[in-house]
């Protein structure tokens, strides 16, 4: 058969649309191969190959201004925001608030966009990078990852840091809200009343679980101390290990599965995670998700909402 060029026929090159679709497919294929907790080397690969990568730093503005991963944008609000309540109006406020913030910070949820969140260290910021992950996923983002080991791991591996803050081009975040991910207080009430098959899983620090403190913000930050009645407890630190250099990383999937099994938490159960404000609960949510749990929700109001409503029961025995 004669080649097209021999016949004087110009071969058709792939259309711009086809090339774009191929590029998106290649990015997505690579991203889909990664675990949700992303290694430093995997982030390095994404920086080199993913043109539409967004890196979200959840640390304080001062920490970010001192040094950060090149190309990152600082969104402290991912950690500091407190949902007004988990009534429909409170959840609507969260949705509008963060769709606006993510748009302002140049995150669009386009088909080829990948977002990686990070904090200082996995054990030092109450899982704020996981809270950012949860918010992005709740609002519909398809490819979000958390940097395992955080900024500590990035620096220890000898990767570059910078104090330069690049200009941000605003975007329009494409909403695709996943309502099932957030649990309202009314559904928790049903569990406490024995009218639901869902299981409550508390992952707060020990001082909060035992009733010695009301929150990470102070012993008496909220008016009541204790637990939501009937909840089980796995302290969120237990999902991690610290290496010889003091950097905290996630445990392996088999280790986390064994931990959950030891506490009677199994993938056939329906789990509602809670903490103080949905941050550590986002960490547990992500751990369960990675272990194959399919029915998981985050009570985003958590103890901050529950303890302030004196019509809601608590277990305030000192443990």
XYZ file of C-alpha atoms in Angstrom:
319
model
C 0.000 0.000 0.000
C 1.345 3.421 -0.964
C 1.919 5.894 1.865
C -0.337 8.928 1.904
C 2.655 11.204 1.280
C 3.530 9.264 -1.912
C 0.052 9.957 -3.223
C 0.310 13.655 -2.449
C -2.218 13.387 0.353
C -1.396 15.162 3.587
C -1.916 12.857 6.591
C -4.333 14.249 9.144
C -2.755 15.179 12.442
C -4.773 14.632 15.600
C -7.177 17.465 16.268
C -6.573 19.841 19.157
C -9.559 18.300 20.922
C -8.110 14.805 20.578
C -4.701 15.902 21.850
C -6.328 17.603 24.837
C -8.395 14.509 25.607
C -5.265 12.342 25.381
C -3.377 14.684 27.721
C -6.202 14.654 30.277
C -6.435 10.866 30.050
C -2.676 10.525 30.648
C -2.777 12.813 33.693
C -5.792 11.011 35.099
C -4.236 7.591 34.554
C -1.130 8.608 36.465
C -3.138 10.235 39.280
C -5.424 7.227 39.585
C -2.409 5.025 40.266
C -1.558 6.932 43.455
C -2.910 6.305 46.939
C -4.822 9.174 48.564
C -1.911 9.658 50.972
C 0.718 10.756 48.467
C 4.417 10.115 48.923
C 6.997 12.863 48.447
C 8.342 11.093 45.355
C 4.842 10.917 43.866
C 4.359 14.672 44.395
C 7.726 15.252 42.735
C 6.501 13.228 39.724
C 3.270 15.234 39.547
C 5.162 18.539 39.633
C 7.204 17.403 36.628
C 4.348 15.975 34.571
C 1.033 17.571 35.569
C 0.576 21.059 34.101
C -2.643 21.681 36.010
C -1.404 20.817 39.484
C -2.581 22.858 42.462
C -0.693 22.530 45.755
C -2.570 23.729 48.842
C -0.625 24.697 51.971
C -2.902 24.722 55.041
C -0.395 26.161 57.515
C -0.525 29.665 58.969
C 0.161 32.619 56.647
C 3.353 33.376 58.602
C 4.652 29.822 58.157
C 3.772 29.954 54.476
C 5.520 33.326 54.007
C 8.708 31.952 55.590
C 8.973 28.920 53.303
C 6.723 26.584 51.371
C 6.704 24.107 48.497
C 7.253 26.013 45.232
C 3.997 26.781 43.449
C 1.821 26.258 46.540
C -1.048 28.514 47.541
C -1.961 29.131 51.170
C -5.543 28.363 52.274
C -5.504 28.477 56.058
C -9.296 28.699 56.097
C -9.427 24.976 55.341
C -8.445 24.472 58.978
C -9.748 27.537 60.799
C -13.318 27.557 59.516
C -15.987 26.458 61.982
C -19.280 25.431 60.415
C -22.118 27.483 62.013
C -24.173 24.302 62.471
C -25.137 21.215 60.497
C -28.692 22.342 59.859
C -29.357 22.812 56.120
C -28.500 26.520 56.325
C -25.181 25.818 58.056
C -24.166 23.230 55.469
C -25.213 25.609 52.669
C -22.975 28.266 54.239
C -20.005 25.875 54.149
C -20.658 25.041 50.495
C -20.854 28.666 49.406
C -17.937 29.737 51.584
C -15.477 27.204 50.206
C -16.631 27.276 46.604
C -15.836 31.002 46.722
C -12.479 30.516 48.439
C -11.335 27.730 46.119
C -12.351 29.807 43.103
C -10.384 32.785 44.423
C -7.336 30.563 44.919
C -7.403 29.301 41.339
C -8.939 25.864 41.880
C -11.516 24.956 39.240
C -12.173 21.188 39.438
C -11.485 20.927 35.721
C -11.113 17.378 34.296
C -7.302 17.514 34.286
C -6.774 19.357 37.575
C -4.991 17.594 40.439
C -4.809 19.033 43.961
C -2.323 18.040 46.674
C -2.809 19.355 50.208
C -0.166 19.495 52.904
C 0.466 20.697 56.436
C 3.605 21.013 58.527
C 3.668 17.498 59.972
C 1.012 14.815 60.024
C 0.796 14.820 63.832
C 1.141 18.527 64.599
C -1.764 20.280 62.853
C -4.785 18.188 63.847
C -5.006 16.728 60.323
C -5.697 20.067 58.671
C -4.491 18.822 55.274
C -7.041 15.999 55.512
C -9.756 18.549 56.290
C -8.788 20.400 53.102
C -8.948 17.084 51.233
C -12.399 16.361 52.640
C -13.771 19.804 51.747
C -12.513 19.547 48.172
C -13.925 16.058 47.742
C -17.239 17.050 49.326
C -17.604 19.918 46.884
C -16.977 17.491 44.039
C -13.276 17.568 43.160
C -12.296 14.301 41.559
C -8.530 14.152 42.165
C -7.259 15.279 45.551
C -4.325 13.905 47.552
C -2.706 14.514 50.951
C 1.076 14.700 51.170
C 2.102 11.910 53.549
C 4.583 13.245 56.085
C 3.686 16.823 55.207
C 6.186 19.644 54.820
C 8.544 17.896 57.238
C 8.889 14.954 54.839
C 9.317 17.235 51.818
C 12.190 19.139 53.448
C 13.846 16.041 54.858
C 13.978 14.553 51.361
C 16.002 17.581 50.271
C 13.408 19.065 47.941
C 13.385 22.818 47.258
C 11.422 25.345 49.282
C 10.774 29.009 48.588
C 9.400 32.177 50.147
C 8.196 33.458 46.770
C 4.437 33.915 46.478
C 3.284 33.570 42.901
C 0.309 35.543 41.555
C -2.967 33.627 41.535
C -5.337 33.588 38.605
C -8.888 33.140 39.953
C -11.013 30.333 38.545
C -14.598 29.183 38.776
C -14.872 26.090 40.955
C -17.197 23.546 39.340
C -19.488 22.270 42.106
C -20.638 18.659 42.226
C -21.633 18.388 45.881
C -21.520 14.946 47.483
C -24.176 15.402 50.147
C -23.717 11.902 51.560
C -20.240 12.744 52.897
C -21.374 15.181 55.610
C -23.536 13.933 58.455
C -25.923 16.438 60.079
C -26.455 16.447 63.837
C -30.001 15.107 63.340
C -28.629 11.841 61.925
C -26.291 11.537 64.916
C -29.346 11.974 67.138
C -30.894 8.952 65.459
C -27.805 6.868 66.270
C -27.824 7.975 69.922
C -31.542 7.175 70.150
C -30.959 3.650 68.846
C -32.921 4.318 65.664
C -30.028 3.948 63.233
C -27.584 1.220 62.233
C -24.734 3.707 61.851
C -21.796 3.522 64.294
C -20.189 6.598 65.871
C -16.380 6.666 65.840
C -14.670 9.319 67.994
C -11.011 9.997 67.140
C -10.212 12.952 69.401
C -7.149 13.201 71.606
C -7.302 11.174 74.806
C -7.790 14.253 77.029
C -10.960 15.083 75.113
C -12.298 11.516 75.023
C -11.812 11.064 78.777
C -13.519 14.370 79.565
C -10.446 16.194 80.867
C -10.669 18.861 78.150
C -13.412 20.137 75.879
C -11.233 20.847 72.846
C -7.764 21.470 71.372
C -8.434 25.194 71.877
C -8.592 24.970 75.649
C -10.005 22.950 78.512
C -13.219 24.967 78.733
C -13.519 26.222 75.148
C -16.955 24.611 74.920
C -19.376 24.443 77.879
C -19.389 20.650 78.199
C -16.803 17.870 78.242
C -17.239 14.199 77.465
C -18.424 12.055 74.570
C -21.421 11.478 72.375
C -23.168 8.494 74.020
C -22.389 5.110 72.523
C -19.379 6.214 70.485
C -16.319 4.036 70.008
C -12.865 5.593 70.211
C -9.635 5.247 68.232
C -7.259 8.149 68.877
C -6.241 9.574 65.509
C -2.505 9.275 66.236
C -2.867 5.497 66.157
C -3.182 5.554 62.372
C 0.416 6.835 62.088
C 3.993 5.843 62.826
C 6.969 8.089 63.570
C 10.267 7.309 61.879
C 13.770 7.638 63.348
C 13.964 11.296 62.274
C 10.722 12.171 64.025
C 8.625 12.466 60.843
C 5.126 11.018 61.127
C 3.771 8.955 58.246
C 0.605 6.970 57.734
C 0.718 3.313 58.692
C 0.416 0.778 55.912
C -3.028 -0.335 54.830
C -2.663 -3.784 56.512
C -1.591 -2.087 59.756
C -4.597 0.232 59.713
C -6.936 -2.642 58.862
C -5.568 -4.594 61.842
C -6.035 -1.551 64.108
C -9.646 -1.153 63.035
C -10.338 -4.852 63.403
C -8.917 -4.807 66.930
C -11.475 -2.130 67.825
C -14.346 -3.973 66.185
C -14.584 -1.569 63.240
C -15.143 -3.492 60.007
C -15.890 -2.540 56.372
C -19.426 -3.954 56.518
C -20.365 -1.305 59.096
C -21.677 2.195 58.450
C -19.391 4.665 60.198
C -19.893 8.284 61.268
C -16.567 9.881 62.235
C -16.419 12.831 64.593
C -13.832 14.878 66.465
C -14.013 18.546 67.490
C -14.651 20.285 64.156
C -14.396 17.659 61.441
C -10.619 17.853 60.934
C -9.284 14.748 62.663
C -12.524 13.089 61.565
C -11.478 13.836 57.970
C -8.229 11.990 58.695
C -10.118 8.965 59.971
C -12.577 9.227 57.063
C -9.652 9.026 54.659
C -8.080 6.071 56.489
C -11.352 4.141 56.362
C -11.841 5.021 52.718
C -8.384 3.704 51.853
C -9.199 0.466 53.698
C -12.236 -0.212 51.560
C -15.030 1.197 53.742
C -17.850 2.438 51.509
C -20.360 3.788 54.041
C -18.542 6.617 55.823
C -19.709 10.066 56.847
C -18.096 12.980 58.647
C -20.100 14.716 61.368
C -18.530 18.047 60.463
C -20.086 19.971 63.344
C -18.641 17.382 65.739
C -18.120 18.177 69.424
C -18.047 21.925 68.823
C -21.685 21.816 67.739
C -22.945 18.912 69.843
C -21.555 20.095 73.203
C -23.022 23.595 72.837
C -26.578 22.353 72.375
C -27.798 21.442 75.855
C -30.793 19.609 74.403
C -28.375 16.950 73.074
C -27.215 14.189 75.445
C -23.590 13.568 76.352
C -21.681 10.996 78.361
C -19.776 13.204 80.802
C -18.350 10.543 83.079
C -14.637 11.049 83.738
C -12.724 8.086 82.310
